[in-house]
mmCIF file of C-alpha atoms and ligand atoms in Angstrom:
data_model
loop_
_atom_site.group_PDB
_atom_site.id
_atom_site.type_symbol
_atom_site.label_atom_id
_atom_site.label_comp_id
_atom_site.label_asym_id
_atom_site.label_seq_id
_atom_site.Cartn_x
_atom_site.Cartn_y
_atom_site.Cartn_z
ATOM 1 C CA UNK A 7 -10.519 124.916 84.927
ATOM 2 C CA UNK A 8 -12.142 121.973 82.602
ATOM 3 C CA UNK A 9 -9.543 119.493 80.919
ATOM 4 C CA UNK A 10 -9.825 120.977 77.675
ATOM 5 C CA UNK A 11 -8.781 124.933 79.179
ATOM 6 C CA UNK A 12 -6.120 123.010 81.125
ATOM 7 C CA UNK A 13 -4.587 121.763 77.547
ATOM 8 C CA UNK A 14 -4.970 124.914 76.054
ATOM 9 C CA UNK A 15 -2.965 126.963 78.323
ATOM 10 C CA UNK A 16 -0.642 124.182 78.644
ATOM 11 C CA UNK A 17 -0.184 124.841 74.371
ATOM 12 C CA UNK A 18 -0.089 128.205 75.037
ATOM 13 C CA UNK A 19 2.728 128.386 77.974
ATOM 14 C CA UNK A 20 4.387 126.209 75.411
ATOM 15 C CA UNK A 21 4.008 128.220 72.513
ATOM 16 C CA UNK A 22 5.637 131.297 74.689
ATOM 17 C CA UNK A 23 8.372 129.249 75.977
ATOM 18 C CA UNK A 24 9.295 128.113 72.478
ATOM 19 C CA UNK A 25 9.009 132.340 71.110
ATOM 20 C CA UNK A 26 11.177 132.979 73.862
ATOM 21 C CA UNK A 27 14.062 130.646 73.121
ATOM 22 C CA UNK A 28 13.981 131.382 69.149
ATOM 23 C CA UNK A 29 13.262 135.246 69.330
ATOM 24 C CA UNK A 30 15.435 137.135 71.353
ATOM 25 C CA UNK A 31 13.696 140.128 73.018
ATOM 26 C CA UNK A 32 10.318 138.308 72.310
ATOM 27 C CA UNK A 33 7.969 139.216 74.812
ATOM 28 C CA UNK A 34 7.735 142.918 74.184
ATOM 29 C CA UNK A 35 6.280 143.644 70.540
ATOM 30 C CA UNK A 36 2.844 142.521 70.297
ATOM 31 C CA UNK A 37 0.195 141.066 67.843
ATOM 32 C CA UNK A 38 0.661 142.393 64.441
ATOM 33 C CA UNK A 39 3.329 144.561 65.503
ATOM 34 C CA UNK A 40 1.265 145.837 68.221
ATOM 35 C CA UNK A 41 3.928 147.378 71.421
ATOM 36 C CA UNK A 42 2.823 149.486 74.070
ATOM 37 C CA UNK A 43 4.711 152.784 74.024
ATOM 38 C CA UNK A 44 7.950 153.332 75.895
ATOM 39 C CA UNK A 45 6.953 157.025 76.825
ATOM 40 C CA UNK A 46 3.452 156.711 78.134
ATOM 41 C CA UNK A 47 2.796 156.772 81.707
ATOM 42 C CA UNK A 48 -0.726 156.407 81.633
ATOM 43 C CA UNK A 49 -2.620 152.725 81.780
ATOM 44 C CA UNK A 50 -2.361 149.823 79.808
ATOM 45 C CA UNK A 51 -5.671 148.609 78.703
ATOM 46 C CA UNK A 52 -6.732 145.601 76.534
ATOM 47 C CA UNK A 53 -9.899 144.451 75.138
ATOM 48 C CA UNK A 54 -10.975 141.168 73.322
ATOM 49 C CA UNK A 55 -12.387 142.532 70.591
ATOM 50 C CA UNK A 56 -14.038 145.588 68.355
ATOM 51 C CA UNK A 57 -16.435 146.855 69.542
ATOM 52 C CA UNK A 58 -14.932 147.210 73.094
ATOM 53 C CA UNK A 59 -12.055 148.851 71.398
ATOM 54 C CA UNK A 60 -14.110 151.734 70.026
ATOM 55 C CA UNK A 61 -15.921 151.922 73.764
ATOM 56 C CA UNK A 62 -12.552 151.920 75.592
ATOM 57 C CA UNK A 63 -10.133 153.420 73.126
ATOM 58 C CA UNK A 64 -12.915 156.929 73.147
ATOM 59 C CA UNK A 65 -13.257 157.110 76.721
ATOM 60 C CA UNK A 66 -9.687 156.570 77.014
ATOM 61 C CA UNK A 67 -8.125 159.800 74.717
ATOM 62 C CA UNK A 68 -4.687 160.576 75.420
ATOM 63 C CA UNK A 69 -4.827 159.292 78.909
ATOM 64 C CA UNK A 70 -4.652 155.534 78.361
ATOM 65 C CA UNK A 71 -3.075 152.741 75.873
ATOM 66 C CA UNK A 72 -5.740 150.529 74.399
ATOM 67 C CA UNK A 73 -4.988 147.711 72.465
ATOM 68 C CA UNK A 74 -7.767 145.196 70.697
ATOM 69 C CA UNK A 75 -6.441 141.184 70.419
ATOM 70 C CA UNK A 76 -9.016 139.802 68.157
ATOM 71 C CA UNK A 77 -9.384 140.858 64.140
ATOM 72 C CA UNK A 78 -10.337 138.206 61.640
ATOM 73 C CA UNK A 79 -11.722 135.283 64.002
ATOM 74 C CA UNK A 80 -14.137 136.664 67.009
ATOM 75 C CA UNK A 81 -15.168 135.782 70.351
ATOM 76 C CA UNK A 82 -17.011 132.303 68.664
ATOM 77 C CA UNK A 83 -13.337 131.140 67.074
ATOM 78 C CA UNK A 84 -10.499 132.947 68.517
ATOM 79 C CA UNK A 85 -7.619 131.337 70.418
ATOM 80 C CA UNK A 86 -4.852 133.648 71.263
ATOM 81 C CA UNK A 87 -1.209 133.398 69.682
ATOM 82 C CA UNK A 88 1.948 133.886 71.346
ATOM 83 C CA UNK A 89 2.095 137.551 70.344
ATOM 84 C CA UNK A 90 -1.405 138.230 71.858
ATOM 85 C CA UNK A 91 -0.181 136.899 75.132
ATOM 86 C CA UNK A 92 3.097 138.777 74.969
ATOM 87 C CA UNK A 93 0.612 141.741 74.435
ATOM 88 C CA UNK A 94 -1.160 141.240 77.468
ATOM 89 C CA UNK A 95 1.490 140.705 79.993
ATOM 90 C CA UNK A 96 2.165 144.072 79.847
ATOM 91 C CA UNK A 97 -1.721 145.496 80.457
ATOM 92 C CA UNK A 98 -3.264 146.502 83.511
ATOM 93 C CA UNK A 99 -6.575 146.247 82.666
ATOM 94 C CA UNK A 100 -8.354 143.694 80.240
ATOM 95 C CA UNK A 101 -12.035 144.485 79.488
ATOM 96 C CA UNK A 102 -14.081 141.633 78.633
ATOM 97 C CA UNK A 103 -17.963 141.108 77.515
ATOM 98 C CA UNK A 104 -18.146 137.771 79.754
ATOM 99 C CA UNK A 105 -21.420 135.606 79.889
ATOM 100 C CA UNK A 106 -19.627 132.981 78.795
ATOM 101 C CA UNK A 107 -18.217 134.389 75.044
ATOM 102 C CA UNK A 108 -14.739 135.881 75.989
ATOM 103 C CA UNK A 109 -13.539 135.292 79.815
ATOM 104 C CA UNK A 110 -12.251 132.096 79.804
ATOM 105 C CA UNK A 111 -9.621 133.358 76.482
ATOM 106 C CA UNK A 112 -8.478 136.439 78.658
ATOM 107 C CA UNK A 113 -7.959 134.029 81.511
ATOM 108 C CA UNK A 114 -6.158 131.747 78.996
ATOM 109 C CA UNK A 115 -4.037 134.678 77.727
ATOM 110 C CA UNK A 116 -3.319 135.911 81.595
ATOM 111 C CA UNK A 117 -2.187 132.722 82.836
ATOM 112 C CA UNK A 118 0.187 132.051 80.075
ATOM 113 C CA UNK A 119 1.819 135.472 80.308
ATOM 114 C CA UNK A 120 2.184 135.144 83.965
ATOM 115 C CA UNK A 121 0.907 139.141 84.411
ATOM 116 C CA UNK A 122 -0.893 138.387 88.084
ATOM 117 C CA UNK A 123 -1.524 141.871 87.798
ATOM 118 C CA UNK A 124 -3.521 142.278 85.249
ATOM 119 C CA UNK A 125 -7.820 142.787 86.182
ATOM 120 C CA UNK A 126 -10.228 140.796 84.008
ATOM 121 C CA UNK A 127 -13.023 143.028 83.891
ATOM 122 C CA UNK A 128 -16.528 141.108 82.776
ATOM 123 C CA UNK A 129 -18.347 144.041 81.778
ATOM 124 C CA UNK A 130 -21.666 142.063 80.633
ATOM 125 C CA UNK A 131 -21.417 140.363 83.906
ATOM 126 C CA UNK A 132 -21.723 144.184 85.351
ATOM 127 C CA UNK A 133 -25.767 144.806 83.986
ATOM 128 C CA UNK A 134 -28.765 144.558 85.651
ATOM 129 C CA UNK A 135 -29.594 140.971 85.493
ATOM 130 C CA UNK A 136 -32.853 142.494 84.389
ATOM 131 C CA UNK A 137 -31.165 143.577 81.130
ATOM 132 C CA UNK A 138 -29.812 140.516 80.385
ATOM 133 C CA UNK A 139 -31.584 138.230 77.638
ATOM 134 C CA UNK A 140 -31.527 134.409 77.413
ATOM 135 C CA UNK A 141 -30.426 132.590 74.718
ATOM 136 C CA UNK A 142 -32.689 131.908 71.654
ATOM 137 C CA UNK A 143 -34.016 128.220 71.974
ATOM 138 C CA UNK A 144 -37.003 127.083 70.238
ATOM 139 C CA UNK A 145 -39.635 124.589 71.585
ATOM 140 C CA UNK A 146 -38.170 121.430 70.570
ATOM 141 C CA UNK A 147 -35.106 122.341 72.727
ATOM 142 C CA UNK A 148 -37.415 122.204 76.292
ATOM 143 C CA UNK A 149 -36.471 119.271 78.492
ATOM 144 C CA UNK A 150 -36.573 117.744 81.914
ATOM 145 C CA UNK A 151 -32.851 119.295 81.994
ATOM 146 C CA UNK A 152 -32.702 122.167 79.721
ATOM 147 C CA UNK A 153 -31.604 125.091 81.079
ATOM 148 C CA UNK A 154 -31.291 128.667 78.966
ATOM 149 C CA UNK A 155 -27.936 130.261 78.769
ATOM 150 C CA UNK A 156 -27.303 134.174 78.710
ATOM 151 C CA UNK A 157 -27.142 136.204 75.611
ATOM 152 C CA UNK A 158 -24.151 137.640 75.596
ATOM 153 C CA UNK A 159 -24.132 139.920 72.750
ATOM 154 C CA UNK A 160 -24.994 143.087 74.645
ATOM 155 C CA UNK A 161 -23.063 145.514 72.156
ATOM 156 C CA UNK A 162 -25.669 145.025 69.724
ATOM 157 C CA UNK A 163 -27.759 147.324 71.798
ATOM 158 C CA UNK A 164 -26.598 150.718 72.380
ATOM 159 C CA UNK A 165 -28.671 151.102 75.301
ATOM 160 C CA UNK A 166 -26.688 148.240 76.620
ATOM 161 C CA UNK A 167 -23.603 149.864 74.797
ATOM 162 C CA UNK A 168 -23.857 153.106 77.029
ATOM 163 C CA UNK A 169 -24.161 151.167 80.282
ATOM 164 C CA UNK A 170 -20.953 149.262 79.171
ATOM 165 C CA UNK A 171 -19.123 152.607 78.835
ATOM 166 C CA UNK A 172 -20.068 153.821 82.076
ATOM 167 C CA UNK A 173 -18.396 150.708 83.430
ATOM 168 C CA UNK A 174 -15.299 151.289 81.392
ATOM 169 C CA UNK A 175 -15.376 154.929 82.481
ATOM 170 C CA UNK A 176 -15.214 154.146 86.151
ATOM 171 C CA UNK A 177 -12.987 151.372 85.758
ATOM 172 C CA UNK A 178 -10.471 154.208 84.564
ATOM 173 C CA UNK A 179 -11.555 156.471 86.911
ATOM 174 C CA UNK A 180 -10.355 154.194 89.553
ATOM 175 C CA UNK A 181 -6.916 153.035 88.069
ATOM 176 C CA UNK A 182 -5.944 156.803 87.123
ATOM 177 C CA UNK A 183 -7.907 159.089 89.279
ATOM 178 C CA UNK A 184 -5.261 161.894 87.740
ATOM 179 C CA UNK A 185 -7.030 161.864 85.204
ATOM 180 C CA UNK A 186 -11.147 161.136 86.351
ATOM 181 C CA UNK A 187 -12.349 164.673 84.790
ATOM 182 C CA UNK A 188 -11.190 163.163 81.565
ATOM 183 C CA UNK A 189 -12.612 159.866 81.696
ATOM 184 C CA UNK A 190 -15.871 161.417 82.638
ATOM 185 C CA UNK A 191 -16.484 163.619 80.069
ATOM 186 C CA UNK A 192 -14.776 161.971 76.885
ATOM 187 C CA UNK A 193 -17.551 158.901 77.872
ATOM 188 C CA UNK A 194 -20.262 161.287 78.031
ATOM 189 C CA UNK A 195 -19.496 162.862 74.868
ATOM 190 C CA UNK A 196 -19.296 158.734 73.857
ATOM 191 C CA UNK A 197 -22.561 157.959 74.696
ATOM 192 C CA UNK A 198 -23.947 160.666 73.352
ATOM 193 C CA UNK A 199 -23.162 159.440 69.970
ATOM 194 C CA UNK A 200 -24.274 156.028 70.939
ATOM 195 C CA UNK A 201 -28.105 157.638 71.781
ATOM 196 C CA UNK A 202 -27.582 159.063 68.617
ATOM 197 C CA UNK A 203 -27.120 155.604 66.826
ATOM 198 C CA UNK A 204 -29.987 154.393 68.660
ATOM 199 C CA UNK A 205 -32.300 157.596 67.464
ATOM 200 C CA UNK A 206 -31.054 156.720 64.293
ATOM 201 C CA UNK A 207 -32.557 153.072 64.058
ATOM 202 C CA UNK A 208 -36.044 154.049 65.937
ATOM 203 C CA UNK A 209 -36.464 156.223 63.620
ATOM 204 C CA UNK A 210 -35.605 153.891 60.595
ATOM 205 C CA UNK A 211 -37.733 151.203 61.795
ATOM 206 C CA UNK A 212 -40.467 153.055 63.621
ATOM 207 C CA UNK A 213 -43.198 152.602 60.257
ATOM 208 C CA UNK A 214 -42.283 149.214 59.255
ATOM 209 C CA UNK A 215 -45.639 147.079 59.430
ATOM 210 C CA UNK A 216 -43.382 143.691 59.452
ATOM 211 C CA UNK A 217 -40.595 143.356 61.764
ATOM 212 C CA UNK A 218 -40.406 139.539 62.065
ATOM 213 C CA UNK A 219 -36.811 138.143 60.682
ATOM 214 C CA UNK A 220 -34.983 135.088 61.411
ATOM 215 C CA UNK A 221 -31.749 135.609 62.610
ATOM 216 C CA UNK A 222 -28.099 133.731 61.097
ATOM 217 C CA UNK A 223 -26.806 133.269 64.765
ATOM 218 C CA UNK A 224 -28.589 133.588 68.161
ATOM 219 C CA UNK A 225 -27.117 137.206 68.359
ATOM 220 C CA UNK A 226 -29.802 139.595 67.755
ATOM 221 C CA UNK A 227 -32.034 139.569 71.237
ATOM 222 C CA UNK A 228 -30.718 143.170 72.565
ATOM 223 C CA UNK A 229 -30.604 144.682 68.962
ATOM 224 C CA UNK A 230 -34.255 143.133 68.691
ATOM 225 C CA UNK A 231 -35.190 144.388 71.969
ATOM 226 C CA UNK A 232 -33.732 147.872 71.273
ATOM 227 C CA UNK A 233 -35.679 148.374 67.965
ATOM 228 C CA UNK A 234 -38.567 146.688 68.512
ATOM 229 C CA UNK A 235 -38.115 143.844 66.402
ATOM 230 C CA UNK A 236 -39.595 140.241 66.162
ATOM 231 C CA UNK A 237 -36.679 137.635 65.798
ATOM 232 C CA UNK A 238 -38.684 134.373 65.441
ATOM 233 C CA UNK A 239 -36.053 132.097 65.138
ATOM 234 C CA UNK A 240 -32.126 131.228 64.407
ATOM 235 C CA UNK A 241 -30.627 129.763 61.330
ATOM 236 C CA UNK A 242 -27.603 128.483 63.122
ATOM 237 C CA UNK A 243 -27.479 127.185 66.940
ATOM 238 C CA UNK A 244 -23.474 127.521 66.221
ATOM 239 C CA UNK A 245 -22.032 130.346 64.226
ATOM 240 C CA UNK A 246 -20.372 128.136 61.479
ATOM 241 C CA UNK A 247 -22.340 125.138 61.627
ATOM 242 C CA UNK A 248 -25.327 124.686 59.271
ATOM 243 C CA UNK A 249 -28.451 123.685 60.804
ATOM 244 C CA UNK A 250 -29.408 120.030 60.392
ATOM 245 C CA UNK A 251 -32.763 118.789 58.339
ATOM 246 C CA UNK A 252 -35.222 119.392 61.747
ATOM 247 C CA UNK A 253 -33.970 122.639 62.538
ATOM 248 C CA UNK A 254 -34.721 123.355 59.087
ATOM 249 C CA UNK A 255 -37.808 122.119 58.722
ATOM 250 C CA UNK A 256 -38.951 123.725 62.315
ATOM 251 C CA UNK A 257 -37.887 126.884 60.707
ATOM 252 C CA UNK A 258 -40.191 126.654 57.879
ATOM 253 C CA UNK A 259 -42.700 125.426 59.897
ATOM 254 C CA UNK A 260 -42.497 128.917 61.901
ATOM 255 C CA UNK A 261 -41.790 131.270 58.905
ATOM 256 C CA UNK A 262 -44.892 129.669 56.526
ATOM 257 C CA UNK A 263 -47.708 130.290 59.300
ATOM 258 C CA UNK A 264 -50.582 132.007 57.175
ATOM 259 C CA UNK A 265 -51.072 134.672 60.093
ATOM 260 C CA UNK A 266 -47.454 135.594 60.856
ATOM 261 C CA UNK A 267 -45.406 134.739 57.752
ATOM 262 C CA UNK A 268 -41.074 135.733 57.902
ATOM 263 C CA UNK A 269 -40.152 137.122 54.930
ATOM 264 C CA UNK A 270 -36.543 138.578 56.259
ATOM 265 C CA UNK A 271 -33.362 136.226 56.980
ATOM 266 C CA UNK A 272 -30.317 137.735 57.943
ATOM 267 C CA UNK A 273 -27.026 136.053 56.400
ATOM 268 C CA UNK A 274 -23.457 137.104 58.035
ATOM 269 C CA UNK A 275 -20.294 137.972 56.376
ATOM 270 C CA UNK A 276 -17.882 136.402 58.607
ATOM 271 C CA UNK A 277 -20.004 133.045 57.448
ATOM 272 C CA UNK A 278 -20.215 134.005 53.913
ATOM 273 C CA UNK A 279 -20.099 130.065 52.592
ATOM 274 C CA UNK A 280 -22.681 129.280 54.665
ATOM 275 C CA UNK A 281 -25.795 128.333 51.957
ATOM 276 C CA UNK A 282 -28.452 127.473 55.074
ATOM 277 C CA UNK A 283 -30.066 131.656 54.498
ATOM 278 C CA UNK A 284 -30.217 131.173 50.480
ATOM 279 C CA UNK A 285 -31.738 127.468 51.123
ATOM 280 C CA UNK A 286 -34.185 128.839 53.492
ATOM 281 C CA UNK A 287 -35.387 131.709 51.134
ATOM 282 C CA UNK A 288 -36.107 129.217 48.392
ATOM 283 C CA UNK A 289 -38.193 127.123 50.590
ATOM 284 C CA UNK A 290 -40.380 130.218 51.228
ATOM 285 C CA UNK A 291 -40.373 130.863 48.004
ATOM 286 C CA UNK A 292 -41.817 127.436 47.095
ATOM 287 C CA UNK A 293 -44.206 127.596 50.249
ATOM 288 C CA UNK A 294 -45.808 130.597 48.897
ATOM 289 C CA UNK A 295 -44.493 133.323 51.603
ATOM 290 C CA UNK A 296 -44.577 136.737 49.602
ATOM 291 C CA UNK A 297 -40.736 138.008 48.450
ATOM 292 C CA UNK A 298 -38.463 136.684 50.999
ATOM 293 C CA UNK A 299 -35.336 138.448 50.954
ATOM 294 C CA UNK A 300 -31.477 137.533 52.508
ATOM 295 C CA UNK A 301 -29.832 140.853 54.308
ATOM 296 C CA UNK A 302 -26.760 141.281 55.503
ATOM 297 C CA UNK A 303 -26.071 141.416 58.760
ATOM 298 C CA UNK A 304 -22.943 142.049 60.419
ATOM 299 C CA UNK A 305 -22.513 141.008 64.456
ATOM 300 C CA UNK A 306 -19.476 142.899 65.136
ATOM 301 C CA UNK A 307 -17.514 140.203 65.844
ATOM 302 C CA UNK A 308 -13.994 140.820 64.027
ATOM 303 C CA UNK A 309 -12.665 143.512 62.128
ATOM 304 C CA UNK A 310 -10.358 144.524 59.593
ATOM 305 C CA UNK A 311 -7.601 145.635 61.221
ATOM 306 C CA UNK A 312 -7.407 148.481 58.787
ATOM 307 C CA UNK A 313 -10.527 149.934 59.378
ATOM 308 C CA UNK A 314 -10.196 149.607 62.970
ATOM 309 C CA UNK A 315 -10.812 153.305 63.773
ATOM 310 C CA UNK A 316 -13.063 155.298 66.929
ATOM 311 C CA UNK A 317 -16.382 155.567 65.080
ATOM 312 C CA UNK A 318 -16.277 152.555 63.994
ATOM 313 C CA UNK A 319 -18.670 150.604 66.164
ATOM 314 C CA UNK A 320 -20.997 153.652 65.021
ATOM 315 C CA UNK A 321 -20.560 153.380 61.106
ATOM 316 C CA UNK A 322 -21.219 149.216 61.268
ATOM 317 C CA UNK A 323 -24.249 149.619 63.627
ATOM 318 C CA UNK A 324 -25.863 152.249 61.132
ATOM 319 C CA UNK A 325 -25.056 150.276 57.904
ATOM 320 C CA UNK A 326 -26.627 147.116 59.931
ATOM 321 C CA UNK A 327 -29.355 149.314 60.412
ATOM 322 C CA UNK A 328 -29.611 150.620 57.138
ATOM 323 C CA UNK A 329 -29.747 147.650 55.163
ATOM 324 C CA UNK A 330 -32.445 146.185 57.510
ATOM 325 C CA UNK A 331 -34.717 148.976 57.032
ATOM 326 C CA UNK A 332 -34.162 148.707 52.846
ATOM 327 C CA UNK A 333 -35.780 145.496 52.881
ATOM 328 C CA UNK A 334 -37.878 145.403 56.335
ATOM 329 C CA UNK A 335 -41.469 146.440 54.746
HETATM 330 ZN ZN1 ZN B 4 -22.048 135.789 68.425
#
């Protein structure tokens, strides 16, 4: 464990020890009110964010708990309170997407509720290495030591999406076999719909002439790959950070080429303030590329806990896909 994972826990451990002395009985309820029920036998599942909920909580049914820890701030930003850990040291399973986005937080939030127990499950880390992407770089980046990290935002394929629910399925399978002929055919009726989301976009997409964009964050090589699109570059390296004056200026470079111009830039609306798409578009504007438009693009990252529902995952992925189409030409 690196220094700064070391002080984090060490916050954390704090944090619970503190909750524990002030709040009688604290321990049990869980994030926003969040408790596991008294009267259910079956297991105890948590997962780090959205989209796994949806994947988990519909294979699941009535035979499992599952509980989702992060809302507002995703995978990028989260760092887990003391309710989220009181949460978790009750679960018996904790799905993950791994590749270096969400592990090291679920190991955070085991360690400091003490639930040895509890089974990490790094469902990315479960693919075919020959499904896994590597993250977006562009040339300037190459040197004697540069080495490409993975992608790890699988969900935004659902290809990728169905593999992860077979995973789920059969990690279910194996901590309630009671209940396997459940599991089994509430995930196939699952990914079902998720071929259906993915009929839904080929079809959408499948006569656009131009299907270059530049993505906000480096998060759209599986949806690309899915669909068929061309993602020729990233606004932001870091979701929150603007990109400085070169990155800028390399993106221009690549959206202005007379051949190939990019007319599409995605924006996000967890980074709403961010100005870097709107700057962008004007400089295309001014370099003569032909209507350059901003759509909104949401990575599935947090959620409202209010609209937290099963077809979820489904609705966003469609409205992504939607709004793309309106403006891809
Ligand atoms: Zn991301």
């Amino acid at each position: 464990m690196n220094r700064a994972l070391l002080l984090k826990a060490a916050g954390l451990v704090t944090a619970i020890a503190v909750c524990a002395v002030l709040v009688p009985g604290c321990g049990a309820p869980g994030r926003n009110g969040q408790n596991w029920p008294a009267d259910h036998a079956g297991p105890k599942v948590v997962v780090s964010f959205a989209p796994l909920y949806c994947f988990a909580a519909s294979v699941a049914g009535d035979d499992a708990v599952v509980k989702n820890v992060m809302t507002s701030k995703g995978p990028h930003d989260f760092d887990p309170t003391a309710d989220d850990i009181a949460l978790v040291s009750q679960a018996d399973l904790f799905f993950v997407v791994g590749l270096g986005l969400d592990e090291k937080k679920a190991e955070v939030m085991r360690s400091g509720s003490g639930n040895k127990n509890m089974k990490i499950i790094e469902l990315g880390e479960k693919l075919d290495k020959k499904d896994l992407c590597e993250g977006f770089c562009t040339h300037a980046d190459h040197g004697a030591d540069h080495k490409h990290d993975t992608d790890p935002h699988v969900w935004l394929s659902p290809t990728h999406a169905a593999k992860l629910v077979g995973f789920i399925r059969d990690e279910l399978k194996a901590k309630d076999p009671a209940h396997a002929a459940g599991y089994e055919s509430r995930a196939a009726a699952y990914i079902e719909k998720l071929n259906a989301v993915k009929a839904y976009g080929v079809e959408k997409f499948k006569d656009k002439q131009d299907k270059k964009l530049v993505s906000f964050h480096d998060s759209l090589a599986y949806f690309e790959e899915c669909f068929q699109l061309n993602v020729r570059g990233v606004l932001t390296k870091k979701p929150g950070q603007e990109p400085s004056d070169k990155e800028m200026k390399e993106l221009i470079r690549i959206c202005i080429r007379k051949t190939s111009p990019v007319r599409v830039i995605l924006t996000e609306p967890q980074y709403s303030t961010s100005s870097s798409g709107e700057t962008l578009r004007k400089d295309l504007v001014a370099s003569g590329v032909e209507d350059p438009v901003l759509v909104e693009f949401d990575p599935l990252e947090t959620v409202r806990p209010d609209e937290l529902a099963l077809d979820w995952y489904e609705k966003k992925m469609r409205d992504n896909i939607d709004r793309l189409a309106e403006k891809m030409k």
